[in-house]
Short mmCIF file of C-alpha atoms in Angstrom, two decimals:
data_model
loop_
_atom_site.label_atom_id
_atom_site.label_comp_id
_atom_site.label_asym_id
_atom_site.label_seq_id
_atom_site.Cartn_x
_atom_site.Cartn_y
_atom_site.Cartn_z
CA UNK N 1 -10.52 -78.15 151.53
CA UNK N 2 -12.00 -79.14 148.18
CA UNK N 3 -15.21 -80.97 149.15
CA UNK N 4 -14.66 -83.82 146.71
CA UNK N 5 -11.53 -84.84 148.63
CA UNK N 6 -13.46 -85.45 151.84
CA UNK N 7 -14.05 -89.18 152.16
CA UNK N 8 -17.49 -90.32 153.27
CA UNK N 9 -18.83 -93.61 154.58
CA UNK N 10 -20.96 -94.47 151.55
CA UNK N 11 -20.46 -98.13 150.56
CA UNK N 12 -18.22 -98.42 147.53
CA UNK N 13 -19.64 -99.48 144.17
CA UNK N 14 -16.94 -101.81 142.90
CA UNK N 15 -18.02 -102.55 139.33
CA UNK N 16 -20.84 -101.27 137.20
CA UNK N 17 -21.72 -100.43 133.63
CA UNK N 18 -21.83 -96.65 133.75
CA UNK N 19 -23.20 -96.22 130.23
CA UNK N 20 -21.87 -94.82 126.97
CA UNK N 21 -21.21 -91.32 128.33
CA UNK N 22 -18.36 -92.60 130.48
CA UNK N 23 -15.17 -92.81 128.43
CA UNK N 24 -12.10 -94.54 129.86
CA UNK N 25 -8.66 -94.32 128.34
CA UNK N 26 -7.53 -97.57 126.83
CA UNK N 27 -5.11 -98.96 129.40
CA UNK N 28 -1.62 -99.52 128.05
CA UNK N 29 1.56 -100.35 129.94
CA UNK N 30 2.57 -96.70 129.65
CA UNK N 31 -0.68 -95.42 131.18
CA UNK N 32 -0.57 -98.04 133.94
CA UNK N 33 2.96 -96.96 134.82
CA UNK N 34 1.89 -93.32 135.05
CA UNK N 35 -1.05 -94.24 137.26
CA UNK N 36 1.23 -96.33 139.47
CA UNK N 37 3.75 -93.53 140.00
CA UNK N 38 1.03 -91.02 140.84
CA UNK N 39 -0.60 -93.42 143.32
CA UNK N 40 2.61 -94.54 145.06
CA UNK N 41 2.47 -93.45 148.69
CA UNK N 42 6.23 -93.02 148.76
CA UNK N 43 5.93 -90.36 146.07
CA UNK N 44 4.86 -88.13 148.96
CA UNK N 45 8.30 -88.54 150.51
CA UNK N 46 10.76 -86.93 148.13
CA UNK N 47 13.71 -88.30 150.08
CA UNK N 48 12.59 -91.87 149.49
CA UNK N 49 11.17 -91.86 146.00
CA UNK N 50 9.53 -89.53 143.47
CA UNK N 51 10.54 -85.88 143.80
CA UNK N 52 7.91 -83.20 143.22
CA UNK N 53 9.44 -82.33 139.84
CA UNK N 54 9.22 -85.97 138.77
CA UNK N 55 5.66 -86.19 140.09
CA UNK N 56 4.68 -83.18 137.98
CA UNK N 57 6.43 -84.69 134.95
CA UNK N 58 4.45 -87.94 135.22
CA UNK N 59 1.21 -86.11 136.04
CA UNK N 60 1.58 -83.83 133.01
CA UNK N 61 2.09 -86.86 130.78
CA UNK N 62 -1.15 -88.45 131.96
CA UNK N 63 -2.98 -85.13 131.77
CA UNK N 64 -1.86 -84.71 128.17
CA UNK N 65 -3.23 -88.15 127.24
CA UNK N 66 -6.59 -87.36 128.86
CA UNK N 67 -6.75 -83.95 127.16
CA UNK N 68 -5.91 -85.44 123.77
CA UNK N 69 -8.74 -87.94 124.11
CA UNK N 70 -11.03 -85.17 125.32
CA UNK N 71 -10.36 -83.25 122.12
CA UNK N 72 -11.58 -86.27 120.18
CA UNK N 73 -15.01 -85.68 121.75
CA UNK N 74 -15.29 -82.17 120.28
CA UNK N 75 -17.13 -81.62 116.97
CA UNK N 76 -15.18 -81.43 113.72
CA UNK N 77 -16.17 -80.34 110.24
CA UNK N 78 -14.79 -81.52 106.92
CA UNK N 79 -12.55 -79.17 104.98
CA UNK N 80 -10.38 -79.16 101.87
CA UNK N 81 -6.91 -77.60 101.83
CA UNK N 82 -4.31 -77.12 99.11
CA UNK N 83 -0.89 -78.69 99.73
CA UNK N 84 2.41 -77.01 98.74
CA UNK N 85 2.45 -79.21 95.63
CA UNK N 86 -0.98 -77.93 94.56
CA UNK N 87 -2.92 -81.07 95.48
CA UNK N 88 -6.28 -80.99 97.21
CA UNK N 89 -6.44 -82.71 100.58
CA UNK N 90 -9.70 -83.59 102.32
CA UNK N 91 -9.28 -83.15 106.06
CA UNK N 92 -10.95 -82.03 109.29
CA UNK N 93 -10.96 -78.93 111.46
CA UNK N 94 -12.43 -78.11 114.84
CA UNK N 95 -15.73 -76.34 114.90
CA UNK N 96 -15.38 -72.97 116.61
CA UNK N 97 -16.79 -72.39 120.07
CA UNK N 98 -14.84 -74.53 122.56
CA UNK N 99 -13.43 -73.52 125.92
CA UNK N 100 -11.96 -75.00 129.08
CA UNK N 101 -13.01 -74.53 132.70
CA UNK N 102 -10.83 -75.65 135.60
CA UNK N 103 -12.10 -76.33 139.11
CA UNK N 104 -9.62 -74.65 141.44
CA UNK N 105 -7.18 -75.55 142.73
CA UNK N 106 -6.29 -79.04 141.54
CA UNK N 107 -8.05 -78.54 138.20
CA UNK N 108 -5.54 -75.82 137.35
CA UNK N 109 -2.92 -78.56 136.99
CA UNK N 110 -4.67 -79.55 133.75
CA UNK N 111 -4.74 -76.09 132.16
CA UNK N 112 -1.27 -76.22 130.59
CA UNK N 113 -2.00 -79.59 129.03
CA UNK N 114 -5.05 -78.09 127.34
CA UNK N 115 -3.15 -74.99 126.22
CA UNK N 116 -0.37 -77.18 124.80
CA UNK N 117 -2.97 -78.74 122.50
CA UNK N 118 -5.15 -75.66 121.88
CA UNK N 119 -2.91 -72.62 122.10
CA UNK N 120 -5.56 -69.89 122.02
CA UNK N 121 -8.37 -71.65 123.89
CA UNK N 122 -10.14 -69.61 126.54
CA UNK N 123 -10.20 -71.02 130.08
CA UNK N 124 -12.60 -70.11 132.88
CA UNK N 125 -12.36 -70.99 136.56
CA UNK N 126 -14.59 -72.16 139.41
CA UNK N 127 -13.60 -72.16 143.08
CA UNK N 128 -15.58 -74.60 145.22
CA UNK N 129 -14.78 -75.19 148.87
CA UNK N 130 -16.35 -77.17 151.69
CA UNK N 131 -18.48 -75.21 154.13
CA UNK N 132 -16.81 -75.33 157.56
CA UNK N 133 -20.06 -76.12 159.36
CA UNK N 134 -22.05 -78.28 156.93
CA UNK N 135 -19.16 -79.65 154.81
CA UNK N 136 -21.35 -79.08 151.76
CA UNK N 137 -19.82 -77.87 148.50
CA UNK N 138 -20.08 -74.09 148.19
CA UNK N 139 -19.18 -71.89 145.20
CA UNK N 140 -16.90 -68.99 146.14
CA UNK N 141 -15.82 -67.80 142.69
CA UNK N 142 -16.75 -68.36 139.05
CA UNK N 143 -15.44 -66.55 135.97
CA UNK N 144 -16.23 -67.72 132.43
CA UNK N 145 -16.00 -66.43 128.85
CA UNK N 146 -19.01 -64.13 128.34
CA UNK N 147 -20.51 -66.37 125.64
CA UNK N 148 -19.94 -69.67 127.45
CA UNK N 149 -23.56 -70.67 126.90
CA UNK N 150 -22.74 -71.07 123.20
CA UNK N 151 -19.61 -73.17 123.73
CA UNK N 152 -18.58 -76.76 124.28
CA UNK N 153 -16.92 -76.89 127.69
CA UNK N 154 -14.01 -79.09 128.74
CA UNK N 155 -14.45 -79.18 132.53
CA UNK N 156 -11.15 -80.13 134.21
CA UNK N 157 -10.81 -81.77 137.63
CA UNK N 158 -8.22 -84.52 138.21
CA UNK N 159 -9.54 -86.37 141.28
CA UNK N 160 -13.15 -87.30 142.06
CA UNK N 161 -13.82 -89.16 145.32
CA UNK N 162 -17.48 -88.34 145.96
CA UNK N 163 -18.61 -86.33 142.93
CA UNK N 164 -19.85 -83.45 145.12
CA UNK N 165 -17.50 -80.85 143.67
CA UNK N 166 -18.21 -81.89 140.09
CA UNK N 167 -21.97 -81.87 140.61
CA UNK N 168 -21.77 -78.35 141.98
CA UNK N 169 -19.54 -77.21 139.09
CA UNK N 170 -21.85 -78.62 136.42
CA UNK N 171 -24.78 -76.91 138.14
CA UNK N 172 -22.92 -73.58 137.99
CA UNK N 173 -22.28 -74.04 134.26
CA UNK N 174 -25.94 -74.86 133.67
CA UNK N 175 -26.95 -71.73 135.62
CA UNK N 176 -24.80 -69.78 133.12
CA UNK N 177 -26.72 -71.26 130.21
CA UNK N 178 -24.41 -74.13 129.23
CA UNK N 179 -26.27 -77.16 127.92
CA UNK N 180 -25.63 -80.35 129.86
CA UNK N 181 -24.80 -82.13 126.60
CA UNK N 182 -22.11 -79.52 125.83
CA UNK N 183 -20.07 -80.39 128.92
CA UNK N 184 -17.18 -82.87 128.72
CA UNK N 185 -15.54 -83.68 132.05
CA UNK N 186 -11.79 -84.39 131.93
CA UNK N 187 -10.61 -86.41 134.92
CA UNK N 188 -7.57 -88.51 135.87
CA UNK N 189 -8.84 -90.70 138.73
CA UNK N 190 -12.37 -91.33 139.93
CA UNK N 191 -14.15 -93.66 142.32
CA UNK N 192 -17.20 -95.65 141.18
CA UNK N 193 -19.35 -93.72 143.67
CA UNK N 194 -18.30 -90.39 142.16
CA UNK N 195 -18.99 -91.63 138.63
CA UNK N 196 -22.41 -92.88 139.67
CA UNK N 197 -23.27 -89.61 141.40
CA UNK N 198 -22.27 -87.42 138.46
CA UNK N 199 -23.70 -89.62 135.71
CA UNK N 200 -27.02 -90.07 137.51
CA UNK N 201 -27.32 -86.35 138.17
CA UNK N 202 -26.24 -85.26 134.68
CA UNK N 203 -26.88 -88.16 132.28
CA UNK N 204 -26.26 -86.06 129.15
CA UNK N 205 -22.75 -85.02 130.24
CA UNK N 206 -19.73 -86.98 129.00
CA UNK N 207 -17.08 -87.97 131.53
CA UNK N 208 -13.59 -88.99 130.46
CA UNK N 209 -11.17 -90.56 132.94
CA UNK N 210 -8.02 -92.64 132.97
CA UNK N 211 -9.16 -94.92 135.78
CA UNK N 212 -12.15 -95.87 137.92
CA UNK N 213 -10.99 -97.32 141.23
CA UNK N 214 -12.43 -97.62 144.73
CA UNK N 215 -9.63 -95.44 146.16
CA UNK N 216 -8.67 -92.08 144.64
CA UNK N 217 -5.19 -90.54 145.13
CA UNK N 218 -6.37 -87.51 147.08
CA UNK N 219 -2.81 -86.32 147.63
CA UNK N 220 -2.54 -85.37 143.95
CA UNK N 221 -3.21 -81.62 144.24
CA UNK N 222 -1.04 -81.17 147.33
CA UNK N 223 1.90 -82.96 145.72
CA UNK N 224 1.50 -81.21 142.36
CA UNK N 225 1.43 -77.72 143.86
CA UNK N 226 3.91 -78.46 146.65
CA UNK N 227 1.53 -77.92 149.56
CA UNK N 228 1.95 -81.41 151.09
#
């Protein structure tokens, strides 16, 4: 099991100012509806409510919104282009050197959303599982672009309950030479405890989420990949 999905008995932090490096999506009725569908316990029972295909549809919509906002955190440079009518237009373009990294398995649900926005972006992977004896997060696999230490990294993981998996993943990236300030975490749902753990451990890392709530929908990965 992914170690971040294992609930612990740590008292919940209900409300706190997590600082400027935590970015939350502006809540609209549309986003709240998506969050509601993905949290609905009956969505686990396809005969009673949301089918798996509908669940994926709603999840992909929320993922896309998070990814789009994540792209706003990447550096841009000014540029001038010539329009078909011969006019000069002052615009922006991404600086080169960005990549994505998904934390397997649930983080892979976010890969297509990133590719839909950045067609040729390179994506690495990290597999972190819970040790059967100690229940501590353990890295079993990591594969990144060879020059990842020079890149901005969009680190994708949809559900954070404790922060253990994310802390381990950021440590792996740092061991591969990635600067803490070059990591942007893309997340759908997180608990206050997980946010506190990650932000205290890596204060220079940005974390973008759609919602901070005391209870995380840990069924997300199972429902998305049909393993529930």
